Amino acid sequence: MDNQNVKTANNDTRCVFFNTDSEDYRCVVILTVKRATGTFSLVGCVFMLFVIWLLRRYHSLAQKMILSLTVAAFFDSLAYVMGESHPEGSLCDFQAWWLTYFDWSALAWVCLITLNLYFNLVREISTNRYEMLYHLMAWGVPLVMASLPLLKGYYGPAGAWCWITDDHVAWRFGIWYVPLFSLIFLMICCYARIICVANARMQSWLGTFNPERERRKVSLAEEIKPLKWYPSVYLLVSIFPLINRLHNAFYPLGPSFVLTLLHVLSAPLHGLANAFVFGLDRDWWSLLSPTGMQLALQSRFCDRTRIGEYYPGAVRYTQADLVDLSDDDDDDTNVLFYSPDMTLKDRGP
Protein backbone atom coordinates (compact mmCIF):
# COMPACT_ATOMS: atom_id res chain seq x y z
CA MET A 1 0.00 0.00 0.00
CA ASP A 2 2.82 2.39 0.89
CA ASN A 3 4.57 1.63 -2.41
CA GLN A 4 1.38 2.47 -4.31
CA ASN A 5 1.08 5.82 -2.52
CA VAL A 6 4.70 6.66 -3.33
CA LYS A 7 4.11 5.76 -6.99
CA THR A 8 1.02 7.98 -7.13
CA ALA A 9 2.88 10.87 -5.53
CA ASN A 10 5.71 10.49 -8.02
CA ASN A 11 3.23 10.54 -10.90
CA ASP A 12 1.72 13.76 -9.58
CA THR A 13 5.12 15.48 -9.40
CA ARG A 14 6.47 14.30 -12.74
CA CYS A 15 6.39 16.19 -16.00
CA VAL A 16 4.58 13.52 -17.98
CA PHE A 17 5.43 14.82 -21.45
CA PHE A 18 9.20 14.95 -20.90
CA ASN A 19 9.32 12.35 -18.09
CA THR A 20 11.32 14.70 -15.89
CA ASP A 21 10.70 16.63 -12.71
CA SER A 22 7.73 19.00 -12.89
CA GLU A 23 10.05 21.91 -12.02
CA ASP A 24 11.98 21.40 -15.26
CA TYR A 25 11.92 24.76 -17.06
CA ARG A 26 10.71 23.08 -20.25
CA CYS A 27 7.59 21.79 -18.48
CA VAL A 28 6.90 25.21 -16.99
CA VAL A 29 7.26 26.89 -20.40
CA ILE A 30 5.01 24.36 -22.17
CA LEU A 31 2.23 24.61 -19.58
CA THR A 32 2.44 28.42 -19.49
CA VAL A 33 2.25 28.71 -23.27
CA LYS A 34 -0.62 26.21 -23.40
CA ARG A 35 -2.65 28.24 -20.90
CA ALA A 36 -1.83 31.52 -22.66
CA THR A 37 -2.85 30.38 -26.14
CA GLY A 38 -5.96 28.69 -24.77
CA THR A 39 -6.88 31.91 -22.95
CA PHE A 40 -6.39 34.00 -26.10
CA SER A 41 -8.74 31.68 -27.96
CA LEU A 42 -11.24 31.84 -25.13
CA VAL A 43 -11.20 35.65 -25.22
CA GLY A 44 -11.61 35.60 -29.01
CA CYS A 45 -14.66 33.35 -28.71
CA VAL A 46 -16.20 35.48 -25.97
CA PHE A 47 -15.69 38.57 -28.15
CA MET A 48 -17.41 36.85 -31.11
CA LEU A 49 -20.33 35.72 -28.95
CA PHE A 50 -20.73 39.22 -27.55
CA VAL A 51 -20.75 40.82 -31.00
CA ILE A 52 -23.21 38.23 -32.37
CA TRP A 53 -25.52 38.89 -29.41
CA LEU A 54 -25.10 42.68 -29.55
CA LEU A 55 -25.78 42.98 -33.29
CA ARG A 56 -28.43 40.23 -33.34
CA ARG A 57 -26.56 38.21 -35.96
CA TYR A 58 -28.31 34.91 -35.28
CA HIS A 59 -31.40 34.92 -37.46
CA SER A 60 -30.37 33.52 -40.85
CA LEU A 61 -29.05 29.97 -41.21
CA ALA A 62 -25.53 31.17 -42.10
CA GLN A 63 -25.44 33.36 -38.98
CA LYS A 64 -26.68 30.50 -36.80
CA MET A 65 -23.94 28.24 -38.18
CA ILE A 66 -21.23 30.77 -37.33
CA LEU A 67 -22.74 31.08 -33.84
CA SER A 68 -22.61 27.29 -33.42
CA LEU A 69 -18.99 27.24 -34.63
CA THR A 70 -18.12 29.89 -32.05
CA VAL A 71 -19.79 27.90 -29.25
CA ALA A 72 -17.85 24.76 -30.25
CA ALA A 73 -14.57 26.71 -30.39
CA PHE A 74 -15.32 28.24 -26.98
CA PHE A 75 -15.68 24.84 -25.28
CA ASP A 76 -12.69 23.56 -27.24
CA SER A 77 -10.58 26.40 -25.80
CA LEU A 78 -11.68 25.45 -22.28
CA ALA A 79 -9.97 22.07 -22.71
CA TYR A 80 -6.62 23.78 -23.16
CA VAL A 81 -6.93 25.82 -19.97
CA MET A 82 -8.11 22.96 -17.75
CA GLY A 83 -4.94 23.14 -15.70
CA GLU A 84 -1.86 21.00 -15.30
CA SER A 85 -0.98 17.99 -17.40
CA HIS A 86 -2.98 15.27 -15.65
CA PRO A 87 -1.61 11.80 -14.85
CA GLU A 88 -3.47 8.78 -16.14
CA GLY A 89 -6.96 8.48 -14.69
CA SER A 90 -10.61 9.48 -15.10
CA LEU A 91 -9.86 13.22 -15.14
CA CYS A 92 -7.31 12.70 -17.91
CA ASP A 93 -9.82 10.60 -19.89
CA PHE A 94 -12.44 13.33 -19.51
CA GLN A 95 -10.07 16.03 -20.76
CA ALA A 96 -9.09 13.86 -23.76
CA TRP A 97 -12.74 13.12 -24.62
CA TRP A 98 -13.73 16.79 -24.23
CA LEU A 99 -10.85 17.94 -26.43
CA THR A 100 -11.56 15.39 -29.16
CA TYR A 101 -15.30 16.10 -29.15
CA PHE A 102 -15.10 19.88 -29.50
CA ASP A 103 -12.14 19.76 -31.90
CA TRP A 104 -14.30 17.60 -34.13
CA SER A 105 -17.38 19.75 -33.59
CA ALA A 106 -15.56 22.95 -34.61
CA LEU A 107 -14.16 21.22 -37.69
CA ALA A 108 -17.62 19.87 -38.57
CA TRP A 109 -19.16 23.34 -38.44
CA VAL A 110 -16.44 24.75 -40.70
CA CYS A 111 -17.12 21.95 -43.19
CA LEU A 112 -20.88 22.51 -43.03
CA ILE A 113 -20.49 26.28 -43.53
CA THR A 114 -18.49 25.49 -46.67
CA LEU A 115 -21.07 22.95 -47.84
CA ASN A 116 -23.93 25.34 -47.18
CA LEU A 117 -22.23 28.08 -49.19
CA TYR A 118 -21.66 25.60 -52.03
CA PHE A 119 -25.33 24.59 -52.07
CA ASN A 120 -26.47 28.23 -52.01
CA LEU A 121 -24.15 29.73 -54.60
CA VAL A 122 -23.17 26.87 -56.92
CA ARG A 123 -26.19 24.56 -56.84
CA GLU A 124 -28.62 27.40 -56.02
CA ILE A 125 -30.41 25.24 -53.46
CA SER A 126 -32.20 26.71 -50.47
CA THR A 127 -30.80 25.01 -47.36
CA ASN A 128 -33.02 26.33 -44.57
CA ARG A 129 -34.70 22.92 -44.31
CA TYR A 130 -31.31 21.33 -43.56
CA GLU A 131 -30.77 23.17 -40.27
CA MET A 132 -31.68 20.23 -38.03
CA LEU A 133 -29.62 17.87 -40.18
CA TYR A 134 -26.63 20.18 -39.85
CA HIS A 135 -26.93 20.15 -36.06
CA LEU A 136 -27.30 16.38 -36.01
CA MET A 137 -24.11 15.99 -38.04
CA ALA A 138 -22.08 18.67 -36.23
CA TRP A 139 -22.86 17.41 -32.73
CA GLY A 140 -23.50 13.71 -33.46
CA VAL A 141 -20.49 12.69 -35.57
CA PRO A 142 -18.01 14.19 -33.05
CA LEU A 143 -19.72 12.20 -30.29
CA VAL A 144 -18.97 8.96 -32.13
CA MET A 145 -15.38 9.96 -32.97
CA ALA A 146 -14.60 11.06 -29.40
CA SER A 147 -16.24 8.06 -27.74
CA LEU A 148 -14.49 5.32 -29.73
CA PRO A 149 -11.03 5.80 -28.09
CA LEU A 150 -12.74 6.22 -24.70
CA LEU A 151 -14.52 2.88 -25.04
CA LYS A 152 -11.27 1.25 -26.17
CA GLY A 153 -9.34 2.74 -23.23
CA TYR A 154 -6.83 4.52 -25.48
CA TYR A 155 -6.95 7.92 -23.77
CA GLY A 156 -4.17 9.00 -21.44
CA PRO A 157 -1.24 11.44 -21.08
CA ALA A 158 -0.12 12.47 -24.57
CA GLY A 159 2.21 15.44 -24.26
CA ALA A 160 1.01 18.79 -22.98
CA TRP A 161 -2.53 17.47 -22.52
CA CYS A 162 -4.39 14.20 -22.40
CA TRP A 163 -5.35 12.53 -25.66
CA ILE A 164 -4.74 9.20 -27.43
CA THR A 165 -1.54 7.76 -25.96
CA ASP A 166 1.74 7.07 -27.77
CA ASP A 167 0.96 3.35 -27.75
CA HIS A 168 -1.89 3.86 -30.24
CA VAL A 169 -0.40 6.02 -32.99
CA ALA A 170 -2.64 4.55 -35.70
CA TRP A 171 -5.70 5.70 -33.75
CA ARG A 172 -4.31 9.24 -33.51
CA PHE A 173 -4.10 9.52 -37.27
CA GLY A 174 -7.27 7.55 -37.98
CA ILE A 175 -9.41 9.51 -35.53
CA TRP A 176 -8.08 13.00 -36.21
CA TYR A 177 -5.19 13.84 -38.54
CA VAL A 178 -6.16 11.85 -41.66
CA PRO A 179 -9.81 13.06 -41.58
CA LEU A 180 -8.65 16.61 -40.69
CA PHE A 181 -6.33 17.09 -43.66
CA SER A 182 -8.66 15.23 -46.02
CA LEU A 183 -11.53 17.56 -45.08
CA ILE A 184 -9.29 20.65 -45.36
CA PHE A 185 -8.27 19.56 -48.87
CA LEU A 186 -11.91 19.02 -49.85
CA MET A 187 -12.90 22.42 -48.44
CA ILE A 188 -10.14 24.15 -50.41
CA CYS A 189 -11.37 22.43 -53.58
CA CYS A 190 -14.93 23.43 -52.74
CA TYR A 191 -14.00 27.09 -52.25
CA ALA A 192 -12.03 27.06 -55.51
CA ARG A 193 -15.18 25.88 -57.27
CA ILE A 194 -17.31 28.47 -55.48
CA ILE A 195 -14.94 31.31 -56.44
CA CYS A 196 -14.82 30.17 -60.09
CA VAL A 197 -18.62 30.04 -60.32
CA ALA A 198 -18.98 33.40 -58.56
CA ASN A 199 -16.47 35.05 -60.93
CA ALA A 200 -18.23 33.58 -63.96
CA ARG A 201 -21.57 34.92 -62.74
CA MET A 202 -20.18 38.37 -62.06
CA GLN A 203 -18.74 38.46 -65.59
CA SER A 204 -22.10 37.40 -67.01
CA TRP A 205 -23.76 40.28 -65.18
CA LEU A 206 -21.72 42.92 -67.03
CA GLY A 207 -23.76 45.08 -69.38
CA THR A 208 -26.68 47.42 -68.91
CA PHE A 209 -26.79 48.78 -65.37
CA ASN A 210 -29.28 46.93 -63.22
CA PRO A 211 -29.50 47.93 -59.52
CA GLU A 212 -30.74 44.52 -58.40
CA ARG A 213 -28.00 42.75 -60.35
CA GLU A 214 -25.35 45.03 -58.88
CA ARG A 215 -26.68 44.40 -55.39
CA ARG A 216 -26.50 40.64 -55.94
CA LYS A 217 -22.96 40.96 -57.28
CA VAL A 218 -21.76 42.85 -54.21
CA SER A 219 -23.63 40.48 -51.87
CA LEU A 220 -22.07 37.47 -53.58
CA ALA A 221 -18.53 38.81 -53.23
CA GLU A 222 -19.04 39.89 -49.62
CA GLU A 223 -20.49 36.51 -48.60
CA ILE A 224 -17.57 34.53 -49.99
CA LYS A 225 -14.72 36.81 -48.93
CA PRO A 226 -14.51 36.10 -45.17
CA LEU A 227 -15.70 32.47 -45.23
CA LYS A 228 -13.03 31.27 -47.67
CA TRP A 229 -10.35 31.76 -44.98
CA TYR A 230 -11.75 29.17 -42.57
CA PRO A 231 -10.02 26.15 -44.21
CA SER A 232 -6.78 28.14 -44.54
CA VAL A 233 -6.54 29.05 -40.86
CA TYR A 234 -7.39 25.48 -39.84
CA LEU A 235 -4.59 24.27 -42.09
CA LEU A 236 -2.12 26.74 -40.58
CA VAL A 237 -2.89 25.87 -36.95
CA SER A 238 -2.74 22.12 -37.70
CA ILE A 239 0.65 21.87 -39.44
CA PHE A 240 2.88 21.90 -36.34
CA PRO A 241 0.66 19.51 -34.35
CA LEU A 242 0.87 17.06 -37.26
CA ILE A 243 4.68 17.36 -37.43
CA ASN A 244 5.01 16.88 -33.68
CA ARG A 245 2.74 13.81 -33.67
CA LEU A 246 4.75 12.32 -36.55
CA HIS A 247 7.93 12.90 -34.53
CA ASN A 248 6.27 11.24 -31.52
CA ALA A 249 5.39 8.25 -33.69
CA PHE A 250 8.98 7.76 -34.86
CA TYR A 251 10.68 8.76 -31.59
CA PRO A 252 8.24 7.93 -28.77
CA LEU A 253 10.92 8.07 -26.08
CA GLY A 254 12.54 11.31 -27.27
CA PRO A 255 9.97 14.14 -27.51
CA SER A 256 11.26 17.38 -29.00
CA PHE A 257 10.94 20.49 -26.86
CA VAL A 258 10.85 22.81 -29.91
CA LEU A 259 8.15 20.80 -31.70
CA THR A 260 6.12 20.49 -28.50
CA LEU A 261 6.38 24.25 -28.00
CA LEU A 262 5.21 24.92 -31.57
CA HIS A 263 2.43 22.39 -31.02
CA VAL A 264 1.07 24.16 -27.93
CA LEU A 265 1.49 27.53 -29.65
CA SER A 266 -0.73 26.59 -32.58
CA ALA A 267 -3.17 23.81 -31.60
CA PRO A 268 -5.23 25.85 -29.08
CA LEU A 269 -5.62 28.77 -31.51
CA HIS A 270 -8.77 27.54 -33.28
CA GLY A 271 -10.96 29.99 -31.39
CA LEU A 272 -8.62 32.93 -31.98
CA ALA A 273 -8.28 31.97 -35.67
CA ASN A 274 -12.07 31.95 -36.02
CA ALA A 275 -12.21 35.40 -34.41
CA PHE A 276 -9.57 36.59 -36.89
CA VAL A 277 -11.66 35.37 -39.84
CA PHE A 278 -14.71 36.92 -38.20
CA GLY A 279 -12.87 40.25 -38.05
CA LEU A 280 -12.01 40.20 -41.76
CA ASP A 281 -15.53 41.34 -42.52
CA ARG A 282 -15.24 45.14 -42.60
CA ASP A 283 -18.97 45.55 -42.05
CA TRP A 284 -18.48 44.31 -38.48
CA TRP A 285 -15.92 47.00 -37.71
CA SER A 286 -18.14 49.75 -39.10
CA LEU A 287 -20.89 48.56 -36.78
CA LEU A 288 -18.44 48.33 -33.87
CA SER A 289 -17.40 51.98 -34.01
CA PRO A 290 -18.03 53.95 -30.79
CA THR A 291 -21.24 55.38 -32.22
CA GLY A 292 -22.35 51.99 -33.56
CA MET A 293 -21.67 50.32 -30.20
CA GLN A 294 -23.61 53.01 -28.37
CA LEU A 295 -26.60 52.62 -30.68
CA ALA A 296 -26.46 48.83 -30.44
CA LEU A 297 -26.33 48.90 -26.64
CA GLN A 298 -29.22 51.36 -26.52
CA SER A 299 -31.17 49.09 -28.83
CA ARG A 300 -30.44 46.15 -26.54
CA PHE A 301 -31.15 47.75 -23.17
CA CYS A 302 -33.13 50.92 -23.84
CA ASP A 303 -35.27 50.07 -26.87
CA ARG A 304 -38.77 51.47 -26.30
CA THR A 305 -40.01 51.07 -29.88
CA ARG A 306 -41.20 47.51 -29.41
CA ILE A 307 -44.96 47.05 -29.72
CA GLY A 308 -46.28 45.95 -26.37
CA GLU A 309 -49.70 44.82 -25.16
CA TYR A 310 -52.59 45.99 -27.31
CA TYR A 311 -55.19 48.27 -25.68
CA PRO A 312 -57.99 48.83 -28.20
CA GLY A 313 -59.63 51.64 -26.26
CA ALA A 314 -56.56 53.85 -26.36
CA VAL A 315 -55.84 53.62 -30.09
CA ARG A 316 -57.39 55.71 -32.86
CA TYR A 317 -56.84 54.78 -36.51
CA THR A 318 -56.94 57.49 -39.19
CA GLN A 319 -56.00 57.78 -42.81
CA ALA A 320 -52.59 59.45 -43.18
CA ASP A 321 -53.93 62.09 -45.53
CA LEU A 322 -56.92 62.86 -43.30
CA VAL A 323 -55.03 63.66 -40.11
CA ASP A 324 -55.97 67.02 -38.76
CA LEU A 325 -52.71 68.66 -37.71
CA SER A 326 -54.67 71.06 -35.53
CA ASP A 327 -55.64 68.26 -33.11
CA ASP A 328 -55.30 69.15 -29.50
CA ASP A 329 -51.73 68.40 -28.34
CA ASP A 330 -53.09 67.31 -24.99
CA ASP A 331 -54.90 64.35 -26.56
CA ASP A 332 -53.10 61.39 -25.00
CA THR A 333 -54.53 58.72 -27.30
CA ASN A 334 -52.09 57.01 -29.67
CA VAL A 335 -52.52 57.70 -33.39
CA LEU A 336 -51.31 54.99 -35.78
CA PHE A 337 -50.90 56.34 -39.28
CA TYR A 338 -52.26 53.75 -41.65
CA SER A 339 -51.48 53.37 -45.30
CA PRO A 340 -52.64 50.47 -47.49
CA ASP A 341 -49.10 50.12 -48.90
CA MET A 342 -47.33 50.15 -45.54
CA THR A 343 -45.75 46.97 -44.17
CA LEU A 344 -44.35 46.44 -40.72
CA LYS A 345 -40.88 45.01 -40.36
CA ASP A 346 -39.99 42.75 -37.49
CA ARG A 347 -37.11 44.28 -35.55
CA GLY A 348 -36.27 40.98 -33.88
CA PRO A 349 -35.80 40.31 -30.23
Short mmCIF file of C-alpha atoms in Angstrom, two decimals, residues 31-297:
data_model
loop_
_atom_site.label_atom_id
_atom_site.label_comp_id
_atom_site.label_asym_id
_atom_site.label_seq_id
_atom_site.Cartn_x
_atom_site.Cartn_y
_atom_site.Cartn_z
CA LEU A 31 2.23 24.61 -19.58
CA THR A 32 2.44 28.42 -19.49
CA VAL A 33 2.25 28.71 -23.27
CA LYS A 34 -0.62 26.21 -23.40
CA ARG A 35 -2.65 28.24 -20.90
CA ALA A 36 -1.83 31.52 -22.66
CA THR A 37 -2.85 30.38 -26.14
CA GLY A 38 -5.96 28.69 -24.77
CA THR A 39 -6.88 31.91 -22.95
CA PHE A 40 -6.39 34.00 -26.10
CA SER A 41 -8.74 31.68 -27.96
CA LEU A 42 -11.24 31.84 -25.13
CA VAL A 43 -11.20 35.65 -25.22
CA GLY A 44 -11.61 35.60 -29.01
CA CYS A 45 -14.66 33.35 -28.71
CA VAL A 46 -16.20 35.48 -25.97
CA PHE A 47 -15.69 38.57 -28.15
CA MET A 48 -17.41 36.85 -31.11
CA LEU A 49 -20.33 35.72 -28.95
CA PHE A 50 -20.73 39.22 -27.55
CA VAL A 51 -20.75 40.82 -31.00
CA ILE A 52 -23.21 38.23 -32.37
CA TRP A 53 -25.52 38.89 -29.41
CA LEU A 54 -25.10 42.68 -29.55
CA LEU A 55 -25.78 42.98 -33.29
CA ARG A 56 -28.43 40.23 -33.34
CA ARG A 57 -26.56 38.21 -35.96
CA TYR A 58 -28.31 34.91 -35.28
CA HIS A 59 -31.40 34.92 -37.46
CA SER A 60 -30.37 33.52 -40.85
CA LEU A 61 -29.05 29.97 -41.21
CA ALA A 62 -25.53 31.17 -42.10
CA GLN A 63 -25.44 33.36 -38.98
CA LYS A 64 -26.68 30.50 -36.80
CA MET A 65 -23.94 28.24 -38.18
CA ILE A 66 -21.23 30.77 -37.33
CA LEU A 67 -22.74 31.08 -33.84
CA SER A 68 -22.61 27.29 -33.42
CA LEU A 69 -18.99 27.24 -34.63
CA THR A 70 -18.12 29.89 -32.05
CA VAL A 71 -19.79 27.90 -29.25
CA ALA A 72 -17.85 24.76 -30.25
CA ALA A 73 -14.57 26.71 -30.39
CA PHE A 74 -15.32 28.24 -26.98
CA PHE A 75 -15.68 24.84 -25.28
CA ASP A 76 -12.69 23.56 -27.24
CA SER A 77 -10.58 26.40 -25.80
CA LEU A 78 -11.68 25.45 -22.28
CA ALA A 79 -9.97 22.07 -22.71
CA TYR A 80 -6.62 23.78 -23.16
CA VAL A 81 -6.93 25.82 -19.97
CA MET A 82 -8.11 22.96 -17.75
CA GLY A 83 -4.94 23.14 -15.70
CA GLU A 84 -1.86 21.00 -15.30
CA SER A 85 -0.98 17.99 -17.40
CA HIS A 86 -2.98 15.27 -15.65
CA PRO A 87 -1.61 11.80 -14.85
CA GLU A 88 -3.47 8.78 -16.14
CA GLY A 89 -6.96 8.48 -14.69
CA SER A 90 -10.61 9.48 -15.10
CA LEU A 91 -9.86 13.22 -15.14
CA CYS A 92 -7.31 12.70 -17.91
CA ASP A 93 -9.82 10.60 -19.89
CA PHE A 94 -12.44 13.33 -19.51
CA GLN A 95 -10.07 16.03 -20.76
CA ALA A 96 -9.09 13.86 -23.76
CA TRP A 97 -12.74 13.12 -24.62
CA TRP A 98 -13.73 16.79 -24.23
CA LEU A 99 -10.85 17.94 -26.43
CA THR A 100 -11.56 15.39 -29.16
CA TYR A 101 -15.30 16.10 -29.15
CA PHE A 102 -15.10 19.88 -29.50
CA ASP A 103 -12.14 19.76 -31.90
CA TRP A 104 -14.30 17.60 -34.13
CA SER A 105 -17.38 19.75 -33.59
CA ALA A 106 -15.56 22.95 -34.61
CA LEU A 107 -14.16 21.22 -37.69
CA ALA A 108 -17.62 19.87 -38.57
CA TRP A 109 -19.16 23.34 -38.44
CA VAL A 110 -16.44 24.75 -40.70
CA CYS A 111 -17.12 21.95 -43.19
CA LEU A 112 -20.88 22.51 -43.03
CA ILE A 113 -20.49 26.28 -43.53
CA THR A 114 -18.49 25.49 -46.67
CA LEU A 115 -21.07 22.95 -47.84
CA ASN A 116 -23.93 25.34 -47.18
CA LEU A 117 -22.23 28.08 -49.19
CA TYR A 118 -21.66 25.60 -52.03
CA PHE A 119 -25.33 24.59 -52.07
CA ASN A 120 -26.47 28.23 -52.01
CA LEU A 121 -24.15 29.73 -54.60
CA VAL A 122 -23.17 26.87 -56.92
CA ARG A 123 -26.19 24.56 -56.84
CA GLU A 124 -28.62 27.40 -56.02
CA ILE A 125 -30.41 25.24 -53.46
CA SER A 126 -32.20 26.71 -50.47
CA THR A 127 -30.80 25.01 -47.36
CA ASN A 128 -33.02 26.33 -44.57
CA ARG A 129 -34.70 22.92 -44.31
CA TYR A 130 -31.31 21.33 -43.56
CA GLU A 131 -30.77 23.17 -40.27
CA MET A 132 -31.68 20.23 -38.03
CA LEU A 133 -29.62 17.87 -40.18
CA TYR A 134 -26.63 20.18 -39.85
CA HIS A 135 -26.93 20.15 -36.06
CA LEU A 136 -27.30 16.38 -36.01
CA MET A 137 -24.11 15.99 -38.04
CA ALA A 138 -22.08 18.67 -36.23
CA TRP A 139 -22.86 17.41 -32.73
CA GLY A 140 -23.50 13.71 -33.46
CA VAL A 141 -20.49 12.69 -35.57
CA PRO A 142 -18.01 14.19 -33.05
CA LEU A 143 -19.72 12.20 -30.29
CA VAL A 144 -18.97 8.96 -32.13
CA MET A 145 -15.38 9.96 -32.97
CA ALA A 146 -14.60 11.06 -29.40
CA SER A 147 -16.24 8.06 -27.74
CA LEU A 148 -14.49 5.32 -29.73
CA PRO A 149 -11.03 5.80 -28.09
CA LEU A 150 -12.74 6.22 -24.70
CA LEU A 151 -14.52 2.88 -25.04
CA LYS A 152 -11.27 1.25 -26.17
CA GLY A 153 -9.34 2.74 -23.23
CA TYR A 154 -6.83 4.52 -25.48
CA TYR A 155 -6.95 7.92 -23.77
CA GLY A 156 -4.17 9.00 -21.44
CA PRO A 157 -1.24 11.44 -21.08
CA ALA A 158 -0.12 12.47 -24.57
CA GLY A 159 2.21 15.44 -24.26
CA ALA A 160 1.01 18.79 -22.98
CA TRP A 161 -2.53 17.47 -22.52
CA CYS A 162 -4.39 14.20 -22.40
CA TRP A 163 -5.35 12.53 -25.66
CA ILE A 164 -4.74 9.20 -27.43
CA THR A 165 -1.54 7.76 -25.96
CA ASP A 166 1.74 7.07 -27.77
CA ASP A 167 0.96 3.35 -27.75
CA HIS A 168 -1.89 3.86 -30.24
CA VAL A 169 -0.40 6.02 -32.99
CA ALA A 170 -2.64 4.55 -35.70
CA TRP A 171 -5.70 5.70 -33.75
CA ARG A 172 -4.31 9.24 -33.51
CA PHE A 173 -4.10 9.52 -37.27
CA GLY A 174 -7.27 7.55 -37.98
CA ILE A 175 -9.41 9.51 -35.53
CA TRP A 176 -8.08 13.00 -36.21
CA TYR A 177 -5.19 13.84 -38.54
CA VAL A 178 -6.16 11.85 -41.66
CA PRO A 179 -9.81 13.06 -41.58
CA LEU A 180 -8.65 16.61 -40.69
CA PHE A 181 -6.33 17.09 -43.66
CA SER A 182 -8.66 15.23 -46.02
CA LEU A 183 -11.53 17.56 -45.08
CA ILE A 184 -9.29 20.65 -45.36
CA PHE A 185 -8.27 19.56 -48.87
CA LEU A 186 -11.91 19.02 -49.85
CA MET A 187 -12.90 22.42 -48.44
CA ILE A 188 -10.14 24.15 -50.41
CA CYS A 189 -11.37 22.43 -53.58
CA CYS A 190 -14.93 23.43 -52.74
CA TYR A 191 -14.00 27.09 -52.25
CA ALA A 192 -12.03 27.06 -55.51
CA ARG A 193 -15.18 25.88 -57.27
CA ILE A 194 -17.31 28.47 -55.48
CA ILE A 195 -14.94 31.31 -56.44
CA CYS A 196 -14.82 30.17 -60.09
CA VAL A 197 -18.62 30.04 -60.32
CA ALA A 198 -18.98 33.40 -58.56
CA ASN A 199 -16.47 35.05 -60.93
CA ALA A 200 -18.23 33.58 -63.96
CA ARG A 201 -21.57 34.92 -62.74
CA MET A 202 -20.18 38.37 -62.06
CA GLN A 203 -18.74 38.46 -65.59
CA SER A 204 -22.10 37.40 -67.01
CA TRP A 205 -23.76 40.28 -65.18
CA LEU A 206 -21.72 42.92 -67.03
CA GLY A 207 -23.76 45.08 -69.38
CA THR A 208 -26.68 47.42 -68.91
CA PHE A 209 -26.79 48.78 -65.37
CA ASN A 210 -29.28 46.93 -63.22
CA PRO A 211 -29.50 47.93 -59.52
CA GLU A 212 -30.74 44.52 -58.40
CA ARG A 213 -28.00 42.75 -60.35
CA GLU A 214 -25.35 45.03 -58.88
CA ARG A 215 -26.68 44.40 -55.39
CA ARG A 216 -26.50 40.64 -55.94
CA LYS A 217 -22.96 40.96 -57.28
CA VAL A 218 -21.76 42.85 -54.21
CA SER A 219 -23.63 40.48 -51.87
CA LEU A 220 -22.07 37.47 -53.58
CA ALA A 221 -18.53 38.81 -53.23
CA GLU A 222 -19.04 39.89 -49.62
CA GLU A 223 -20.49 36.51 -48.60
CA ILE A 224 -17.57 34.53 -49.99
CA LYS A 225 -14.72 36.81 -48.93
CA PRO A 226 -14.51 36.10 -45.17
CA LEU A 227 -15.70 32.47 -45.23
CA LYS A 228 -13.03 31.27 -47.67
CA TRP A 229 -10.35 31.76 -44.98
CA TYR A 230 -11.75 29.17 -42.57
CA PRO A 231 -10.02 26.15 -44.21
CA SER A 232 -6.78 28.14 -44.54
CA VAL A 233 -6.54 29.05 -40.86
CA TYR A 234 -7.39 25.48 -39.84
CA LEU A 235 -4.59 24.27 -42.09
CA LEU A 236 -2.12 26.74 -40.58
CA VAL A 237 -2.89 25.87 -36.95
CA SER A 238 -2.74 22.12 -37.70
CA ILE A 239 0.65 21.87 -39.44
CA PHE A 240 2.88 21.90 -36.34
CA PRO A 241 0.66 19.51 -34.35
CA LEU A 242 0.87 17.06 -37.26
CA ILE A 243 4.68 17.36 -37.43
CA ASN A 244 5.01 16.88 -33.68
CA ARG A 245 2.74 13.81 -33.67
CA LEU A 246 4.75 12.32 -36.55
CA HIS A 247 7.93 12.90 -34.53
CA ASN A 248 6.27 11.24 -31.52
CA ALA A 249 5.39 8.25 -33.69
CA PHE A 250 8.98 7.76 -34.86
CA TYR A 251 10.68 8.76 -31.59
CA PRO A 252 8.24 7.93 -28.77
CA LEU A 253 10.92 8.07 -26.08
CA GLY A 254 12.54 11.31 -27.27
CA PRO A 255 9.97 14.14 -27.51
CA SER A 256 11.26 17.38 -29.00
CA PHE A 257 10.94 20.49 -26.86
CA VAL A 258 10.85 22.81 -29.91
CA LEU A 259 8.15 20.80 -31.70
CA THR A 260 6.12 20.49 -28.50
CA LEU A 261 6.38 24.25 -28.00
CA LEU A 262 5.21 24.92 -31.57
CA HIS A 263 2.43 22.39 -31.02
CA VAL A 264 1.07 24.16 -27.93
CA LEU A 265 1.49 27.53 -29.65
CA SER A 266 -0.73 26.59 -32.58
CA ALA A 267 -3.17 23.81 -31.60
CA PRO A 268 -5.23 25.85 -29.08
CA LEU A 269 -5.62 28.77 -31.51
CA HIS A 270 -8.77 27.54 -33.28
CA GLY A 271 -10.96 29.99 -31.39
CA LEU A 272 -8.62 32.93 -31.98
CA ALA A 273 -8.28 31.97 -35.67
CA ASN A 274 -12.07 31.95 -36.02
CA ALA A 275 -12.21 35.40 -34.41
CA PHE A 276 -9.57 36.59 -36.89
CA VAL A 277 -11.66 35.37 -39.84
CA PHE A 278 -14.71 36.92 -38.20
CA GLY A 279 -12.87 40.25 -38.05
CA LEU A 280 -12.01 40.20 -41.76
CA ASP A 281 -15.53 41.34 -42.52
CA ARG A 282 -15.24 45.14 -42.60
CA ASP A 283 -18.97 45.55 -42.05
CA TRP A 284 -18.48 44.31 -38.48
CA TRP A 285 -15.92 47.00 -37.71
CA SER A 286 -18.14 49.75 -39.10
CA LEU A 287 -20.89 48.56 -36.78
CA LEU A 288 -18.44 48.33 -33.87
CA SER A 289 -17.40 51.98 -34.01
CA PRO A 290 -18.03 53.95 -30.79
CA THR A 291 -21.24 55.38 -32.22
CA GLY A 292 -22.35 51.99 -33.56
CA MET A 293 -21.67 50.32 -30.20
CA GLN A 294 -23.61 53.01 -28.37
CA LEU A 295 -26.60 52.62 -30.68
CA ALA A 296 -26.46 48.83 -30.44
CA LEU A 297 -26.33 48.90 -26.64
#
